[in-house]
mmCIF file of C-alpha atoms in Angstrom:
data_model
loop_
_atom_site.group_PDB
_atom_site.id
_atom_site.type_symbol
_atom_site.label_atom_id
_atom_site.label_comp_id
_atom_site.label_asym_id
_atom_site.label_seq_id
_atom_site.Cartn_x
_atom_site.Cartn_y
_atom_site.Cartn_z
ATOM 1 C CA UNK A 12 0.000 0.000 0.000
ATOM 2 C CA UNK A 13 1.275 3.499 -0.903
ATOM 3 C CA UNK A 14 2.294 5.593 2.102
ATOM 4 C CA UNK A 15 0.468 8.843 2.788
ATOM 5 C CA UNK A 16 1.811 11.557 0.497
ATOM 6 C CA UNK A 17 1.188 15.292 0.759
ATOM 7 C CA UNK A 18 1.620 17.466 -2.333
ATOM 8 C CA UNK A 19 2.673 21.069 -1.668
ATOM 9 C CA UNK A 20 2.523 24.116 -3.919
ATOM 10 C CA UNK A 21 5.703 26.195 -4.050
ATOM 11 C CA UNK A 22 7.082 29.094 -6.055
ATOM 12 C CA UNK A 23 10.434 28.643 -7.767
ATOM 13 C CA UNK A 24 12.197 31.903 -8.690
ATOM 14 C CA UNK A 25 13.266 30.468 -12.052
ATOM 15 C CA UNK A 26 9.758 29.360 -13.110
ATOM 16 C CA UNK A 27 6.772 31.384 -14.119
ATOM 17 C CA UNK A 28 4.125 28.879 -12.984
ATOM 18 C CA UNK A 29 3.732 27.522 -9.492
ATOM 19 C CA UNK A 30 5.275 24.084 -8.865
ATOM 20 C CA UNK A 31 3.713 21.072 -7.127
ATOM 21 C CA UNK A 32 6.041 18.771 -5.241
ATOM 22 C CA UNK A 33 6.202 15.910 -2.722
ATOM 23 C CA UNK A 34 8.889 13.695 -1.274
ATOM 24 C CA UNK A 35 8.866 10.031 -2.290
ATOM 25 C CA UNK A 36 8.649 8.018 0.968
ATOM 26 C CA UNK A 37 10.715 5.206 -0.551
ATOM 27 C CA UNK A 38 13.525 6.944 -2.432
ATOM 28 C CA UNK A 39 13.493 10.132 -0.360
ATOM 29 C CA UNK A 40 13.735 12.197 -3.552
ATOM 30 C CA UNK A 41 11.726 15.318 -4.316
ATOM 31 C CA UNK A 42 9.194 14.756 -7.099
ATOM 32 C CA UNK A 43 8.088 17.958 -8.866
ATOM 33 C CA UNK A 44 5.543 18.885 -11.499
ATOM 34 C CA UNK A 45 4.359 22.188 -12.929
ATOM 35 C CA UNK A 46 0.867 23.238 -11.908
ATOM 36 C CA UNK A 47 0.394 25.009 -15.237
ATOM 37 C CA UNK A 48 -0.823 28.199 -13.556
ATOM 38 C CA UNK A 49 0.404 31.241 -11.628
ATOM 39 C CA UNK A 50 -2.771 31.444 -9.547
ATOM 40 C CA UNK A 51 -2.264 29.741 -6.187
ATOM 41 C CA UNK A 52 -5.908 28.735 -5.753
ATOM 42 C CA UNK A 53 -5.895 26.928 -9.109
ATOM 43 C CA UNK A 54 -2.483 25.421 -8.385
ATOM 44 C CA UNK A 55 -3.744 24.025 -5.071
ATOM 45 C CA UNK A 56 -6.710 22.426 -6.868
ATOM 46 C CA UNK A 57 -4.305 20.750 -9.283
ATOM 47 C CA UNK A 58 -2.140 19.646 -6.353
ATOM 48 C CA UNK A 59 -5.164 18.054 -4.668
ATOM 49 C CA UNK A 60 -6.015 16.137 -7.858
ATOM 50 C CA UNK A 61 -2.426 14.971 -8.270
ATOM 51 C CA UNK A 62 -2.274 13.872 -4.642
ATOM 52 C CA UNK A 63 -5.502 11.886 -5.048
ATOM 53 C CA UNK A 64 -4.160 10.222 -8.199
ATOM 54 C CA UNK A 65 -0.972 9.231 -6.408
ATOM 55 C CA UNK A 66 -2.859 7.723 -3.479
ATOM 56 C CA UNK A 67 -5.189 5.833 -5.835
ATOM 57 C CA UNK A 68 -2.272 4.545 -7.916
ATOM 58 C CA UNK A 69 -3.467 6.317 -11.069
ATOM 59 C CA UNK A 70 -0.319 8.371 -11.429
ATOM 60 C CA UNK A 71 2.781 6.616 -12.666
ATOM 61 C CA UNK A 72 5.633 7.809 -10.456
ATOM 62 C CA UNK A 73 8.008 5.939 -12.720
ATOM 63 C CA UNK A 74 8.298 9.031 -14.944
ATOM 64 C CA UNK A 75 11.564 9.854 -13.203
ATOM 65 C CA UNK A 76 12.543 6.354 -12.049
ATOM 66 C CA UNK A 77 15.347 4.719 -13.965
ATOM 67 C CA UNK A 78 15.273 1.005 -14.775
ATOM 68 C CA UNK A 79 18.361 0.282 -12.660
ATOM 69 C CA UNK A 80 16.861 2.222 -9.745
ATOM 70 C CA UNK A 81 13.702 0.114 -9.987
ATOM 71 C CA UNK A 82 15.675 -3.155 -10.009
ATOM 72 C CA UNK A 83 17.634 -1.972 -6.972
ATOM 73 C CA UNK A 84 14.450 -1.102 -5.052
ATOM 74 C CA UNK A 85 12.759 -4.350 -6.097
ATOM 75 C CA UNK A 86 15.769 -6.310 -4.870
ATOM 76 C CA UNK A 87 15.996 -4.548 -1.527
ATOM 77 C CA UNK A 88 12.301 -4.470 -0.705
ATOM 78 C CA UNK A 89 11.019 -7.705 -2.226
ATOM 79 C CA UNK A 90 13.686 -10.149 -3.363
ATOM 80 C CA UNK A 91 15.618 -10.064 -0.110
ATOM 81 C CA UNK A 92 12.647 -11.790 1.546
ATOM 82 C CA UNK A 93 12.692 -14.686 -0.942
ATOM 83 C CA UNK A 94 14.864 -17.771 -1.224
ATOM 84 C CA UNK A 95 18.219 -17.091 -2.897
ATOM 85 C CA UNK A 96 17.429 -19.363 -5.833
ATOM 86 C CA UNK A 97 14.059 -17.697 -6.420
ATOM 87 C CA UNK A 98 15.606 -14.221 -6.250
ATOM 88 C CA UNK A 99 18.244 -15.298 -8.785
ATOM 89 C CA UNK A 100 15.516 -16.307 -11.252
ATOM 90 C CA UNK A 101 13.908 -12.870 -10.928
ATOM 91 C CA UNK A 102 17.210 -11.076 -11.451
ATOM 92 C CA UNK A 103 18.086 -13.273 -14.442
ATOM 93 C CA UNK A 104 14.730 -12.443 -16.037
ATOM 94 C CA UNK A 105 15.139 -8.694 -15.442
ATOM 95 C CA UNK A 106 18.705 -8.812 -16.731
ATOM 96 C CA UNK A 107 17.554 -10.595 -19.900
ATOM 97 C CA UNK A 108 14.880 -7.940 -20.449
ATOM 98 C CA UNK A 109 17.418 -5.127 -20.024
ATOM 99 C CA UNK A 110 19.862 -6.750 -22.431
ATOM 100 C CA UNK A 111 17.172 -7.258 -25.072
ATOM 101 C CA UNK A 112 15.057 -4.083 -24.770
ATOM 102 C CA UNK A 113 17.570 -1.645 -23.212
ATOM 103 C CA UNK A 114 15.080 0.292 -21.032
ATOM 104 C CA UNK A 115 16.347 3.534 -19.515
ATOM 105 C CA UNK A 116 13.298 4.140 -17.339
ATOM 106 C CA UNK A 117 10.650 1.943 -15.785
ATOM 107 C CA UNK A 118 8.114 3.696 -18.013
ATOM 108 C CA UNK A 119 9.897 2.195 -21.036
ATOM 109 C CA UNK A 120 8.401 -1.207 -20.202
ATOM 110 C CA UNK A 121 5.390 -1.365 -22.495
ATOM 111 C CA UNK A 122 3.319 -4.146 -24.026
ATOM 112 C CA UNK A 123 5.025 -3.576 -27.383
ATOM 113 C CA UNK A 124 8.488 -3.913 -25.849
ATOM 114 C CA UNK A 125 7.489 -7.005 -23.878
ATOM 115 C CA UNK A 126 6.202 -8.524 -27.124
ATOM 116 C CA UNK A 127 9.569 -7.741 -28.733
ATOM 117 C CA UNK A 128 11.313 -9.354 -25.745
ATOM 118 C CA UNK A 129 9.234 -12.509 -26.165
ATOM 119 C CA UNK A 130 9.936 -12.640 -29.913
ATOM 120 C CA UNK A 131 13.683 -12.152 -29.470
ATOM 121 C CA UNK A 132 13.901 -14.905 -26.864
ATOM 122 C CA UNK A 133 12.219 -17.338 -29.231
ATOM 123 C CA UNK A 134 14.388 -16.189 -32.155
ATOM 124 C CA UNK A 135 17.494 -16.927 -30.097
ATOM 125 C CA UNK A 136 16.276 -20.489 -29.577
ATOM 126 C CA UNK A 137 15.219 -20.233 -25.952
ATOM 127 C CA UNK A 138 13.001 -23.111 -24.858
ATOM 128 C CA UNK A 139 9.281 -22.361 -24.352
ATOM 129 C CA UNK A 140 9.670 -23.152 -20.633
ATOM 130 C CA UNK A 141 12.465 -20.569 -20.328
ATOM 131 C CA UNK A 142 10.510 -17.914 -22.220
ATOM 132 C CA UNK A 143 7.439 -18.544 -20.072
ATOM 133 C CA UNK A 144 9.546 -18.340 -16.893
ATOM 134 C CA UNK A 145 11.140 -15.020 -17.912
ATOM 135 C CA UNK A 146 7.760 -13.495 -18.763
ATOM 136 C CA UNK A 147 6.158 -14.813 -15.580
ATOM 137 C CA UNK A 148 8.851 -13.304 -13.354
ATOM 138 C CA UNK A 149 8.923 -10.041 -15.313
ATOM 139 C CA UNK A 150 5.159 -9.730 -14.861
ATOM 140 C CA UNK A 151 5.450 -10.428 -11.124
ATOM 141 C CA UNK A 152 8.080 -7.678 -10.805
ATOM 142 C CA UNK A 153 5.879 -5.225 -12.708
ATOM 143 C CA UNK A 154 2.896 -6.140 -10.536
ATOM 144 C CA UNK A 155 4.990 -5.237 -7.511
ATOM 145 C CA UNK A 156 5.883 -1.915 -9.165
ATOM 146 C CA UNK A 157 2.175 -1.277 -9.767
ATOM 147 C CA UNK A 158 1.298 -2.122 -6.158
ATOM 148 C CA UNK A 159 3.863 0.442 -5.038
ATOM 149 C CA UNK A 160 2.460 3.091 -7.371
ATOM 150 C CA UNK A 161 5.484 3.244 -9.681
ATOM 151 C CA UNK A 162 3.427 2.386 -12.780
ATOM 152 C CA UNK A 163 -0.229 2.960 -13.502
ATOM 153 C CA UNK A 164 -0.808 -0.388 -15.228
ATOM 154 C CA UNK A 165 0.942 -3.688 -15.871
ATOM 155 C CA UNK A 166 1.887 -4.417 -19.502
ATOM 156 C CA UNK A 167 0.666 -7.601 -21.144
ATOM 157 C CA UNK A 168 3.210 -10.363 -20.476
ATOM 158 C CA UNK A 169 1.494 -13.371 -22.041
ATOM 159 C CA UNK A 170 3.732 -16.390 -22.777
ATOM 160 C CA UNK A 171 4.027 -17.491 -26.408
ATOM 161 C CA UNK A 172 1.376 -19.792 -27.814
ATOM 162 C CA UNK A 173 2.270 -23.433 -27.473
ATOM 163 C CA UNK A 174 4.147 -22.875 -24.212
ATOM 164 C CA UNK A 175 1.353 -24.354 -22.100
ATOM 165 C CA UNK A 176 3.487 -27.462 -21.781
ATOM 166 C CA UNK A 177 6.131 -25.349 -20.083
ATOM 167 C CA UNK A 178 4.428 -26.232 -16.798
ATOM 168 C CA UNK A 179 4.735 -29.972 -17.313
ATOM 169 C CA UNK A 180 7.461 -32.083 -15.764
ATOM 170 C CA UNK A 181 10.967 -31.708 -17.186
ATOM 171 C CA UNK A 182 11.484 -35.401 -16.517
ATOM 172 C CA UNK A 183 9.191 -38.218 -15.443
ATOM 173 C CA UNK A 184 8.685 -40.454 -12.416
ATOM 174 C CA UNK A 185 10.784 -43.575 -12.792
ATOM 175 C CA UNK A 186 9.348 -46.985 -11.933
ATOM 176 C CA UNK A 187 10.559 -49.561 -9.413
ATOM 177 C CA UNK A 188 12.337 -51.718 -12.007
ATOM 178 C CA UNK A 189 14.307 -48.682 -13.224
ATOM 179 C CA UNK A 190 15.215 -47.748 -9.659
ATOM 180 C CA UNK A 191 16.524 -51.291 -9.053
ATOM 181 C CA UNK A 192 18.727 -50.886 -12.115
ATOM 182 C CA UNK A 193 20.082 -47.627 -10.713
ATOM 183 C CA UNK A 194 20.943 -49.343 -7.427
ATOM 184 C CA UNK A 195 22.828 -52.035 -9.352
ATOM 185 C CA UNK A 196 24.659 -49.367 -11.387
ATOM 186 C CA UNK A 197 26.008 -47.528 -8.319
ATOM 187 C CA UNK A 198 29.128 -49.722 -8.256
ATOM 188 C CA UNK A 199 29.965 -48.584 -11.798
ATOM 189 C CA UNK A 200 30.088 -44.886 -10.917
ATOM 190 C CA UNK A 201 31.445 -44.545 -7.363
ATOM 191 C CA UNK A 202 34.461 -45.834 -5.500
ATOM 192 C CA UNK A 203 34.136 -49.255 -3.900
ATOM 193 C CA UNK A 204 34.271 -47.965 -0.326
ATOM 194 C CA UNK A 205 31.392 -45.554 -1.020
ATOM 195 C CA UNK A 206 28.994 -47.920 -2.797
ATOM 196 C CA UNK A 207 26.894 -48.781 0.258
ATOM 197 C CA UNK A 208 26.657 -45.130 1.346
ATOM 198 C CA UNK A 209 25.391 -44.159 -2.099
ATOM 199 C CA UNK A 210 22.885 -47.011 -2.223
ATOM 200 C CA UNK A 211 21.579 -45.900 1.166
ATOM 201 C CA UNK A 212 21.307 -42.317 -0.098
ATOM 202 C CA UNK A 213 19.431 -43.264 -3.287
ATOM 203 C CA UNK A 214 16.986 -45.408 -1.325
ATOM 204 C CA UNK A 215 16.409 -42.469 1.023
ATOM 205 C CA UNK A 216 15.549 -40.204 -1.933
ATOM 206 C CA UNK A 217 13.214 -42.887 -3.296
ATOM 207 C CA UNK A 218 11.407 -43.362 0.024
ATOM 208 C CA UNK A 219 11.368 -39.748 1.305
ATOM 209 C CA UNK A 220 10.550 -37.511 -1.657
ATOM 210 C CA UNK A 221 13.038 -34.935 -0.361
ATOM 211 C CA UNK A 222 14.533 -32.416 -2.752
ATOM 212 C CA UNK A 223 18.256 -32.775 -3.396
ATOM 213 C CA UNK A 224 19.311 -29.792 -1.287
ATOM 214 C CA UNK A 225 16.935 -30.836 1.505
ATOM 215 C CA UNK A 226 18.312 -34.353 1.633
ATOM 216 C CA UNK A 227 21.870 -33.070 1.906
ATOM 217 C CA UNK A 228 20.790 -30.906 4.856
ATOM 218 C CA UNK A 229 19.276 -33.858 6.718
ATOM 219 C CA UNK A 230 20.767 -34.443 10.173
ATOM 220 C CA UNK A 231 20.175 -36.645 13.179
ATOM 221 C CA UNK A 232 20.566 -33.650 15.498
ATOM 222 C CA UNK A 233 17.970 -30.862 15.702
ATOM 223 C CA UNK A 234 19.402 -27.672 14.210
ATOM 224 C CA UNK A 235 18.052 -24.298 13.005
ATOM 225 C CA UNK A 236 20.083 -24.706 9.816
ATOM 226 C CA UNK A 237 19.100 -28.223 8.778
ATOM 227 C CA UNK A 238 16.223 -30.675 8.484
ATOM 228 C CA UNK A 239 16.387 -33.108 11.375
ATOM 229 C CA UNK A 240 15.096 -36.634 11.941
ATOM 230 C CA UNK A 241 12.959 -37.098 15.042
ATOM 231 C CA UNK A 242 12.322 -40.736 15.982
ATOM 232 C CA UNK A 243 11.348 -40.029 19.591
ATOM 233 C CA UNK A 244 7.592 -39.603 19.259
ATOM 234 C CA UNK A 245 4.741 -41.995 18.541
ATOM 235 C CA UNK A 246 5.397 -41.516 14.833
ATOM 236 C CA UNK A 247 8.722 -40.650 13.160
ATOM 237 C CA UNK A 248 8.899 -37.047 11.918
ATOM 238 C CA UNK A 249 11.072 -34.620 10.006
ATOM 239 C CA UNK A 250 11.521 -31.221 11.621
ATOM 240 C CA UNK A 251 12.023 -28.556 8.972
ATOM 241 C CA UNK A 252 13.098 -25.042 10.107
ATOM 242 C CA UNK A 253 11.986 -21.949 8.160
ATOM 243 C CA UNK A 254 15.506 -21.229 6.946
ATOM 244 C CA UNK A 255 15.667 -24.530 5.093
ATOM 245 C CA UNK A 256 12.108 -24.986 3.817
ATOM 246 C CA UNK A 257 11.309 -23.611 0.349
ATOM 247 C CA UNK A 258 8.146 -21.933 1.663
ATOM 248 C CA UNK A 259 10.098 -20.188 4.460
ATOM 249 C CA UNK A 260 7.845 -21.771 7.092
ATOM 250 C CA UNK A 261 8.809 -24.026 9.966
ATOM 251 C CA UNK A 262 6.944 -27.324 9.839
ATOM 252 C CA UNK A 263 6.876 -30.892 11.051
ATOM 253 C CA UNK A 264 6.464 -33.530 8.337
ATOM 254 C CA UNK A 265 5.575 -37.191 8.899
ATOM 255 C CA UNK A 266 8.042 -39.770 7.624
ATOM 256 C CA UNK A 267 6.637 -42.507 5.403
ATOM 257 C CA UNK A 268 6.792 -46.047 6.866
ATOM 258 C CA UNK A 269 9.358 -47.304 4.326
ATOM 259 C CA UNK A 270 11.649 -44.318 4.916
ATOM 260 C CA UNK A 271 11.254 -44.744 8.692
ATOM 261 C CA UNK A 272 12.253 -48.391 8.366
ATOM 262 C CA UNK A 273 15.342 -47.403 6.371
ATOM 263 C CA UNK A 274 16.391 -44.869 9.022
ATOM 264 C CA UNK A 275 15.632 -47.217 11.922
ATOM 265 C CA UNK A 276 18.115 -49.701 10.460
ATOM 266 C CA UNK A 277 20.943 -47.271 11.260
ATOM 267 C CA UNK A 278 22.522 -48.191 14.623
ATOM 268 C CA UNK A 279 21.831 -45.633 17.350
ATOM 269 C CA UNK A 280 25.523 -45.020 17.970
ATOM 270 C CA UNK A 281 25.830 -43.755 14.386
ATOM 271 C CA UNK A 282 22.909 -41.340 14.615
ATOM 272 C CA UNK A 283 25.043 -38.221 14.915
ATOM 273 C CA UNK A 284 25.602 -35.360 12.494
ATOM 274 C CA UNK A 285 24.635 -35.710 8.823
ATOM 275 C CA UNK A 286 22.442 -38.648 7.915
ATOM 276 C CA UNK A 287 24.280 -39.259 4.624
ATOM 277 C CA UNK A 288 28.039 -39.764 4.525
ATOM 278 C CA UNK A 289 28.552 -38.506 0.967
ATOM 279 C CA UNK A 290 29.918 -35.244 -0.410
ATOM 280 C CA UNK A 291 27.291 -32.755 0.748
ATOM 281 C CA UNK A 292 27.527 -30.255 -2.101
ATOM 282 C CA UNK A 293 24.630 -30.324 -4.602
ATOM 283 C CA UNK A 294 26.926 -29.526 -7.535
ATOM 284 C CA UNK A 295 28.936 -32.639 -6.674
ATOM 285 C CA UNK A 296 26.055 -34.982 -5.855
ATOM 286 C CA UNK A 297 23.719 -34.198 -8.746
ATOM 287 C CA UNK A 298 26.126 -35.211 -11.568
ATOM 288 C CA UNK A 299 26.847 -38.515 -9.828
ATOM 289 C CA UNK A 300 23.143 -39.398 -9.650
ATOM 290 C CA UNK A 301 22.723 -38.531 -13.322
ATOM 291 C CA UNK A 302 25.763 -40.654 -14.176
ATOM 292 C CA UNK A 303 24.207 -43.559 -12.263
ATOM 293 C CA UNK A 304 20.968 -43.055 -14.194
ATOM 294 C CA UNK A 305 22.922 -43.102 -17.443
ATOM 295 C CA UNK A 306 24.836 -46.233 -16.463
ATOM 296 C CA UNK A 307 21.493 -47.887 -15.662
ATOM 297 C CA UNK A 308 20.044 -46.776 -18.997
ATOM 298 C CA UNK A 309 17.173 -44.902 -17.350
ATOM 299 C CA UNK A 310 16.072 -42.076 -19.643
ATOM 300 C CA UNK A 311 13.395 -39.647 -18.498
ATOM 301 C CA UNK A 312 13.348 -37.642 -21.750
ATOM 302 C CA UNK A 313 14.918 -38.182 -25.152
ATOM 303 C CA UNK A 314 18.102 -36.422 -24.017
ATOM 304 C CA UNK A 315 18.025 -36.611 -20.197
ATOM 305 C CA UNK A 316 18.854 -39.419 -17.799
ATOM 306 C CA UNK A 317 17.321 -39.938 -14.362
ATOM 307 C CA UNK A 318 18.155 -37.331 -11.732
ATOM 308 C CA UNK A 319 17.465 -36.791 -8.041
ATOM 309 C CA UNK A 320 14.271 -34.919 -8.845
ATOM 310 C CA UNK A 321 12.967 -37.840 -10.895
ATOM 311 C CA UNK A 322 13.163 -39.926 -7.714
ATOM 312 C CA UNK A 323 11.058 -37.251 -5.991
ATOM 313 C CA UNK A 324 8.587 -37.410 -8.885
ATOM 314 C CA UNK A 325 8.374 -41.176 -8.431
ATOM 315 C CA UNK A 326 7.639 -40.664 -4.729
ATOM 316 C CA UNK A 327 4.804 -38.235 -5.497
ATOM 317 C CA UNK A 328 3.311 -40.510 -8.141
ATOM 318 C CA UNK A 329 3.343 -43.570 -5.873
ATOM 319 C CA UNK A 330 1.662 -41.791 -2.970
ATOM 320 C CA UNK A 331 -0.875 -40.063 -5.218
ATOM 321 C CA UNK A 332 -2.624 -43.453 -5.455
ATOM 322 C CA UNK A 333 -3.221 -43.537 -1.702
ATOM 323 C CA UNK A 334 -3.417 -39.943 -0.446
ATOM 324 C CA UNK A 335 -5.978 -37.241 -1.078
ATOM 325 C CA UNK A 336 -4.711 -34.237 -3.090
ATOM 326 C CA UNK A 337 -4.624 -32.091 0.058
ATOM 327 C CA UNK A 338 -2.522 -34.636 1.971
ATOM 328 C CA UNK A 339 -0.255 -35.228 -1.008
ATOM 329 C CA UNK A 340 0.280 -31.458 -1.235
ATOM 330 C CA UNK A 341 1.405 -31.461 2.400
ATOM 331 C CA UNK A 342 3.762 -34.422 1.843
ATOM 332 C CA UNK A 343 5.287 -32.830 -1.275
ATOM 333 C CA UNK A 344 5.335 -29.426 0.445
ATOM 334 C CA UNK A 345 3.941 -27.624 -2.582
ATOM 335 C CA UNK A 346 3.027 -23.960 -2.096
ATOM 336 C CA UNK A 347 -0.131 -24.351 -4.198
ATOM 337 C CA UNK A 348 -2.407 -27.371 -4.563
ATOM 338 C CA UNK A 349 -2.586 -26.564 -8.285
ATOM 339 C CA UNK A 350 1.003 -27.835 -8.535
ATOM 340 C CA UNK A 351 0.012 -31.115 -6.913
ATOM 341 C CA UNK A 352 -3.043 -31.471 -9.130
ATOM 342 C CA UNK A 353 -1.149 -30.645 -12.316
ATOM 343 C CA UNK A 354 1.775 -32.987 -11.782
ATOM 344 C CA UNK A 355 0.539 -35.881 -9.658
ATOM 345 C CA UNK A 356 -3.260 -36.145 -9.553
ATOM 346 C CA UNK A 357 -3.850 -37.424 -13.059
ATOM 347 C CA UNK A 358 -5.570 -40.772 -13.380
ATOM 348 C CA UNK A 359 -4.320 -43.065 -16.113
ATOM 349 C CA UNK A 360 -7.205 -44.001 -18.446
ATOM 350 C CA UNK A 361 -6.608 -47.748 -18.046
ATOM 351 C CA UNK A 362 -6.426 -47.488 -14.247
ATOM 352 C CA UNK A 363 -9.595 -45.397 -14.187
ATOM 353 C CA UNK A 364 -11.387 -47.945 -16.378
ATOM 354 C CA UNK A 365 -10.286 -50.795 -14.085
ATOM 355 C CA UNK A 366 -11.593 -48.890 -11.071
ATOM 356 C CA UNK A 367 -14.949 -48.265 -12.746
ATOM 357 C CA UNK A 368 -15.499 -51.902 -13.566
ATOM 358 C CA UNK A 369 -14.317 -53.074 -10.152
ATOM 359 C CA UNK A 370 -17.022 -50.869 -8.659
ATOM 360 C CA UNK A 371 -19.528 -52.172 -11.211
ATOM 361 C CA UNK A 372 -18.855 -55.757 -10.118
ATOM 362 C CA UNK A 373 -19.161 -54.849 -6.429
ATOM 363 C CA UNK A 374 -22.500 -53.101 -6.855
ATOM 364 C CA UNK A 375 -23.956 -55.562 -9.386
ATOM 365 C CA UNK A 376 -27.166 -57.169 -7.998
ATOM 366 C CA UNK A 377 -26.877 -60.844 -7.148
ATOM 367 C CA UNK A 378 -28.276 -63.475 -9.473
ATOM 368 C CA UNK A 379 -31.863 -64.424 -8.691
ATOM 369 C CA UNK A 380 -33.945 -67.565 -9.060
ATOM 370 C CA UNK A 381 -36.836 -65.498 -10.441
ATOM 371 C CA UNK A 382 -37.315 -66.907 -13.965
ATOM 372 C CA UNK A 383 -38.485 -63.507 -15.237
ATOM 373 C CA UNK A 384 -35.407 -61.546 -14.050
ATOM 374 C CA UNK A 385 -32.730 -64.153 -13.508
ATOM 375 C CA UNK A 386 -31.539 -64.282 -17.124
ATOM 376 C CA UNK A 387 -31.143 -60.494 -17.417
ATOM 377 C CA UNK A 388 -29.301 -60.124 -14.092
ATOM 378 C CA UNK A 389 -26.959 -62.983 -14.900
ATOM 379 C CA UNK A 390 -26.151 -61.454 -18.278
ATOM 380 C CA UNK A 391 -25.320 -58.068 -16.684
ATOM 381 C CA UNK A 392 -23.029 -59.694 -14.125
ATOM 382 C CA UNK A 393 -21.276 -61.683 -16.849
ATOM 383 C CA UNK A 394 -20.788 -58.505 -18.887
ATOM 384 C CA UNK A 395 -19.051 -56.697 -16.016
ATOM 385 C CA UNK A 396 -16.818 -59.705 -15.412
ATOM 386 C CA UNK A 397 -15.926 -59.903 -19.090
ATOM 387 C CA UNK A 398 -14.896 -56.239 -19.132
ATOM 388 C CA UNK A 399 -12.824 -56.485 -15.955
ATOM 389 C CA UNK A 400 -10.888 -59.466 -17.278
ATOM 390 C CA UNK A 401 -10.308 -58.030 -20.741
ATOM 391 C CA UNK A 402 -12.863 -60.354 -22.356
ATOM 392 C CA UNK A 403 -15.283 -59.681 -25.157
ATOM 393 C CA UNK A 404 -17.381 -57.297 -23.128
ATOM 394 C CA UNK A 405 -18.847 -55.348 -26.025
ATOM 395 C CA UNK A 406 -20.364 -58.409 -27.668
ATOM 396 C CA UNK A 407 -21.733 -59.600 -24.313
ATOM 397 C CA UNK A 408 -23.229 -56.206 -23.619
ATOM 398 C CA UNK A 409 -24.892 -56.181 -27.012
ATOM 399 C CA UNK A 410 -26.676 -59.423 -26.174
ATOM 400 C CA UNK A 411 -28.322 -57.985 -23.066
ATOM 401 C CA UNK A 412 -32.129 -57.853 -23.181
ATOM 402 C CA UNK A 413 -33.346 -54.620 -24.687
ATOM 403 C CA UNK A 414 -30.152 -53.981 -26.750
#
């Protein structure tokens, strides 16, 4: 919300008309504008209108704000409250816009220029997902500028047509057989004395659904800087401090039974410090997992082999069969349930068909000895059974009385 601003009317010796001015509460700079008149009463009326426009957000204060000044303010007052990785994405998007469109002032950001930005990104071969990400973060930054009163409206920042798939998974959930192959391939990619530690780590990713950076921050000891394992209560839990969680909220997360069993197998005397005895840097761990996926021949796209995040995807897909969307959202720690619904709550057509016919069999009325109804009821029951077992259901259905 814009802070209270008071516009004053002053007389400058070097100007014929009276001048309206106020001090920006954010930058501390004096903002001036000619009243267009020498008559103080008329100038004060204009000042009152200008003041009302500023308070209502109808006046674009960006007229004197440079692009670099805007980025600096946006960084200090908004990005500093976000995760470092998220802030980096914003800054990369704003930097790309500056390099392409060369804005001098915030007011230079128009729908036409944004359209040019989108076109140039595509011409340079940027992937639809990248273009959509840049436009999404640029729009969010401009919305913030509008909320602060720096611009009167937000330019159109629509992603290019055909980029709807930019929100789909960049990989895919691997299946159990592929994960077993990855476990077998560990010995091909790591030193012999580290094989068991890496197998333990991969199984933990498979069972926990933790993100790569989260897993490397997992400790046995409670700490404000790391996710900790708590096996003391009635149910095993993960304690996640705000500084580590992506949502910047402290939370307690239940551990799945298979992951709890894996952790419980660790002798108590070894439950100190980091849970995983591997190199704890993401830039070191991630390439090793991908190399293991490659050695196992597990492709998740035409050009990409299985990664740590594909193990997380597998976790979400497995539990989506048993948990409600709301509970799955909590387990995956998604900020929005739309993310959960888009990526994990998507019934396979064959599985949905099986479920329908299983229900049909359960609710089918029992066969009766009534000679007038027995034949029809028996035929309906046989039809459902034929469908559920992959038999010739259509022909059976066509023979039902009345068809």
